[in-house]
């Protein structure tokens, strides 16, 4: 990274160019494969800066259109989805590091950045949570697809777990397709040189170890002939209901209790009359 006596960066495009990186004011989010709805709702990237095998940026809401084309026999099926959400509805800073092959979907929910609820925008179902050895569970909740528990133990070795605690203990981490993605709700200040120094340290430690640890991984449940792929059951974690659904359930439940209480009081008054 280019040396500078200043602690802040004025022009991100010039900063990227000086370091041999690329800059895009707007781009698509990383690791968007397969799921059309997920692709359309993942938001838009602002201030994307990318090196040879990594990228950083901020994901926000906004207008987005996604299109996919697939062949079914002699029929070509074209699907498109358009969505427009408020820009401020999503605000997520990320560092995505390329891995040598496709991997099952793993999520590490950092406990230190959770409030009453998890900081994760999409919470995995609880029955996919896997406990690991040592004090790792006091720092992260690990989620792995059902049937991929041994695969998680293969990837998250004690030395990788130690690096994750030391370098990313306050950040959520996700292994998704061929990416290891570290992210923070509210984003990173990309104009702060200290943030870039931390990114470089994460790439040199967590990223390097994750690469060597996953380079020899294979999934015998994958499609035959596609040695770098993952079986259908491991590609995505199952999601729990979104927060708004739980809030709606709570409101409806409270309303039903209030209604039941009023009716009970009315019937009680009638009965005693």
C-alpha positions as MATLAB code, in Angstrom:
seq = 'XXXXXXXXXXXXXXXXXXXXXXXXXXXXXXXXXXXXXXXXXXXXXXXXXXXXXXXXXXXXXXXXXXXXXXXXXXXXXXXXXXXXXXXXXXXXXXXXXXXXXXXXXXXXXXXXXXXXXXXXXXXXXXXXXXXXXXXXXXXXXXXXXXXXXXXXXXXXXXXXXXXXXXXXXXXXXXXXXXXXXXXXXXXXXXXXXXXXXXXXXXXXXXXXXXXXXXXXXXXXXXXXXXXXXXXXXXXXXXXXXXXXXXXXXXXXXXXXXXXXXXXXXXXXXXXXX';
ca = [
       0.000    0.000    0.000;
       1.276    3.459   -0.889;
       2.999    5.263    1.972;
       1.579    8.613    2.966;
       2.062   10.948    5.897;
      -1.677   11.695    6.085;
      -4.118    9.637    8.122;
      -6.992   10.103    5.694;
      -7.634    9.592    1.988;
      -9.202   12.410   -0.012;
      -9.689   10.738   -3.407;
     -10.467    7.001   -3.368;
     -10.027    6.634   -7.129;
      -6.552    8.195   -7.017;
      -5.673    6.108   -3.943;
      -6.673    2.907   -5.745;
      -4.732    3.840   -8.888;
      -1.599    4.640   -6.872;
      -1.691    1.129   -5.424;
      -2.410   -0.641   -8.708;
      -6.032   -1.389   -7.796;
      -9.276   -0.652   -9.639;
     -12.001    1.735   -8.498;
     -15.696    1.790   -9.387;
     -18.132    4.320   -7.980;
     -20.960    1.759   -8.416;
     -20.840   -2.011   -8.948;
     -22.565   -5.324   -8.227;
     -22.057   -7.104   -4.883;
     -19.690  -10.110   -4.761;
     -20.580  -13.824   -4.618;
     -23.988  -13.637   -6.234;
     -24.656  -17.033   -7.741;
     -27.759  -18.986   -8.549;
     -30.528  -17.500   -6.457;
     -32.313  -14.888   -8.566;
     -34.189  -13.238   -5.732;
     -31.043  -13.040   -3.643;
     -29.228  -11.458   -6.587;
     -31.854   -8.732   -6.976;
     -32.174   -7.877   -3.292;
     -28.483   -7.874   -2.395;
     -28.226   -4.131   -2.976;
     -25.703   -2.031   -4.838;
     -22.026   -1.486   -4.129;
     -20.631    2.005   -3.713;
     -16.904    2.806   -3.849;
     -15.746   -0.645   -4.910;
     -11.962   -1.021   -4.792;
     -10.458   -4.316   -5.957;
      -7.074   -6.000   -6.078;
      -6.077   -9.229   -7.783;
      -8.027  -11.546   -5.462;
     -10.041   -9.265   -3.158;
     -12.422   -6.327   -3.124;
     -13.941   -3.892   -0.639;
     -16.957   -1.636   -0.789;
     -20.212   -0.572    0.799;
     -23.518   -2.259   -0.034;
     -26.581   -0.014    0.072;
     -30.161   -0.216   -1.166;
     -31.491    1.345   -4.340;
     -32.852    0.339   -7.724;
     -31.643   -2.910   -9.193;
     -32.520   -5.224  -12.075;
     -31.238   -8.779  -12.444;
     -31.627  -11.173  -15.335;
     -30.833  -14.848  -15.810;
     -31.034  -17.156  -18.806;
     -31.279  -20.931  -18.640;
     -31.927  -23.657  -21.185;
     -34.602  -26.308  -20.679;
     -34.334  -28.676  -23.612;
     -34.921  -26.622  -26.726;
     -36.615  -23.840  -24.729;
     -34.671  -20.794  -23.541;
     -36.078  -19.376  -20.319;
     -35.234  -15.770  -19.506;
     -36.100  -14.460  -16.037;
     -35.787  -10.898  -14.826;
     -36.423   -9.269  -11.469;
     -36.554   -5.563  -10.673;
     -36.601   -4.085   -7.205;
     -36.247   -0.641   -5.676;
     -35.625   -0.317   -1.945;
     -34.674    2.789    0.052;
     -30.933    3.439   -0.071;
     -30.681    3.588    3.723;
     -32.425    0.223    4.183;
     -29.076   -1.531    3.594;
     -25.732   -0.240    4.836;
     -23.030   -2.890    4.959;
     -19.277   -2.546    4.530;
     -17.356   -5.600    3.338;
     -13.992   -7.088    2.471;
     -14.302  -10.096    0.132;
     -11.313  -12.395   -0.370;
     -11.204  -14.915   -3.207;
     -10.733  -18.599   -2.259;
      -9.361  -21.374   -4.505;
     -12.651  -23.246   -4.973;
     -16.384  -23.322   -4.280;
     -17.214  -24.105   -0.657;
     -20.310  -24.802    1.417;
     -22.095  -21.801    2.856;
     -20.822  -20.965    6.361;
     -21.702  -17.954    8.514;
     -19.860  -16.687   11.591;
     -22.074  -14.336   13.591;
     -19.794  -12.214   15.785;
     -21.299  -12.020   19.251;
     -19.577   -8.743   20.157;
     -21.556   -6.694   17.598;
     -24.962   -8.137   18.489;
     -27.511   -6.252   20.512;
     -30.793   -7.785   21.584;
     -30.922   -9.324   18.109;
     -28.186  -10.569   15.825;
     -26.477   -8.013   13.573;
     -26.979  -10.383   10.621;
     -29.422   -9.127    8.032;
     -30.464  -12.710    7.244;
     -30.332  -14.981   10.271;
     -29.745  -18.715    9.570;
     -32.057  -21.235   11.191;
     -30.898  -22.166   14.662;
     -30.784  -25.911   13.964;
     -27.801  -25.234   11.665;
     -25.645  -23.842   14.460;
     -22.476  -25.827   15.162;
     -20.419  -25.648   18.345;
     -16.631  -25.683   18.024;
     -13.887  -26.453   20.526;
     -12.161  -24.031   22.888;
     -13.571  -20.570   23.495;
     -14.532  -19.963   19.853;
     -18.243  -20.104   20.735;
     -17.810  -17.150   23.075;
     -16.736  -15.027   20.084;
     -18.770  -16.417   17.175;
     -21.859  -18.461   16.458;
     -21.003  -20.748   13.528;
     -23.743  -21.886   11.151;
     -23.232  -24.743    8.677;
     -25.740  -26.455    6.338;
     -27.223  -29.652    7.724;
     -25.011  -32.573    6.769;
     -21.947  -30.328    6.355;
     -20.777  -30.298    9.960;
     -17.628  -32.313    9.191;
     -16.876  -29.987    6.295;
     -17.029  -27.029    8.687;
     -14.549  -28.748   11.005;
     -12.266  -29.326    8.009;
     -12.290  -25.616    7.136;
     -12.323  -24.038   10.591;
      -9.218  -25.545   12.131;
      -7.936  -24.283   15.514;
      -5.288  -22.058   13.907;
      -7.818  -20.437   11.560;
     -10.223  -19.992   14.469;
      -7.502  -18.220   16.464;
      -6.814  -15.836   13.561;
     -10.514  -15.106   13.169;
     -10.795  -14.231   16.856;
      -7.689  -12.020   16.800;
      -8.290  -10.211   13.501;
     -12.060  -10.238   12.905;
     -13.563  -10.823   16.338;
     -15.842   -7.781   16.043;
     -16.924   -8.520   12.460;
     -19.312  -11.006   10.895;
     -17.723  -13.488    8.488;
     -19.256  -15.519    5.691;
     -17.870  -18.216    3.389;
     -20.013  -18.016    0.284;
     -19.296  -19.683   -3.060;
     -15.551  -19.031   -3.589;
     -15.404  -15.975   -1.335;
     -14.577  -15.307    2.296;
     -16.476  -12.127    3.132;
     -15.879  -10.026    6.250;
     -18.513   -7.388    6.853;
     -19.761   -4.758    9.271;
     -23.211   -3.164    9.558;
     -22.785    0.575    9.089;
     -19.815    0.109    6.778;
     -16.095    0.864    6.978;
     -14.595    4.320    6.619;
     -12.637    3.804    3.402;
     -11.055    7.247    3.792;
      -9.285    6.103    6.978;
      -5.810    4.626    6.405;
      -6.118    2.563    9.594;
      -9.003    0.676    7.970;
      -6.801   -0.186    4.976;
      -4.026   -1.340    7.264;
      -6.523   -3.648    8.950;
      -7.737   -4.959    5.588;
      -4.132   -5.768    4.625;
      -3.602   -7.591    7.916;
      -6.812   -9.627    7.513;
      -5.799  -10.635    3.976;
      -2.308  -11.614    5.105;
      -3.531  -13.710    8.044;
      -7.136  -14.913    7.814;
      -7.212  -14.799    4.008;
      -3.917  -16.602    3.525;
      -4.779  -19.329    6.034;
      -8.293  -19.797    4.611;
      -6.780  -20.216    1.132;
      -4.324  -22.950    2.162;
      -6.931  -24.673    4.313;
      -9.553  -24.863    1.553;
      -7.293  -25.538   -1.443;
      -7.639  -29.310   -1.029;
     -11.355  -29.350   -0.157;
     -13.773  -31.461   -2.194;
     -17.423  -32.378   -1.753;
     -18.378  -35.938   -2.712;
     -22.037  -34.804   -2.852;
     -21.277  -32.441   -5.743;
     -22.422  -33.002   -9.309;
     -20.201  -35.676  -10.921;
     -17.603  -34.143  -13.208;
     -17.598  -30.796  -11.410;
     -14.776  -31.321   -8.932;
     -14.800  -27.719   -7.696;
     -18.552  -27.574   -7.012;
     -20.638  -28.132   -3.883;
     -23.668  -30.376   -3.445;
     -27.104  -28.715   -3.590;
     -27.630  -29.083    0.156;
     -24.479  -27.167    1.009;
     -24.751  -24.179   -1.298;
     -26.950  -22.043    0.932;
     -27.934  -22.065    4.576;
     -31.628  -22.194    5.360;
     -32.865  -18.844    6.607;
     -35.096  -18.171    9.572;
     -37.959  -15.729    9.303;
     -36.750  -12.140    8.753;
     -36.901   -9.650   11.604;
     -39.944   -7.838   10.252;
     -41.862  -11.130   10.277;
     -41.038  -11.757   13.932;
     -42.029   -8.169   14.778;
     -45.312   -8.629   12.894;
     -45.953  -11.910   14.703;
     -45.276  -10.167   18.018;
     -47.648   -7.317   17.188;
     -50.391   -9.691   16.062;
     -49.862  -11.857   19.139;
     -50.044   -8.833   21.435;
     -53.176   -7.623   19.668;
     -54.790  -11.047   20.077;
     -53.950  -11.071   23.786;
     -55.418   -7.595   24.233;
     -58.562   -8.588   22.301;
     -58.900  -11.773   24.323;
     -58.501   -9.766   27.527;
     -61.176   -7.291   26.493;
     -63.589  -10.078   25.539;
     -62.887  -11.875   28.806;
     -63.618   -8.690   30.724;
     -66.862   -8.106   28.786;
     -68.100  -11.659   29.258;
     -67.119  -11.503   32.899;
     -69.119   -8.319   33.364;
     -72.147   -9.816   31.590;
     -71.954  -12.978   33.651;
     -71.853  -11.065   36.908;
     -74.726   -8.746   35.930;
];
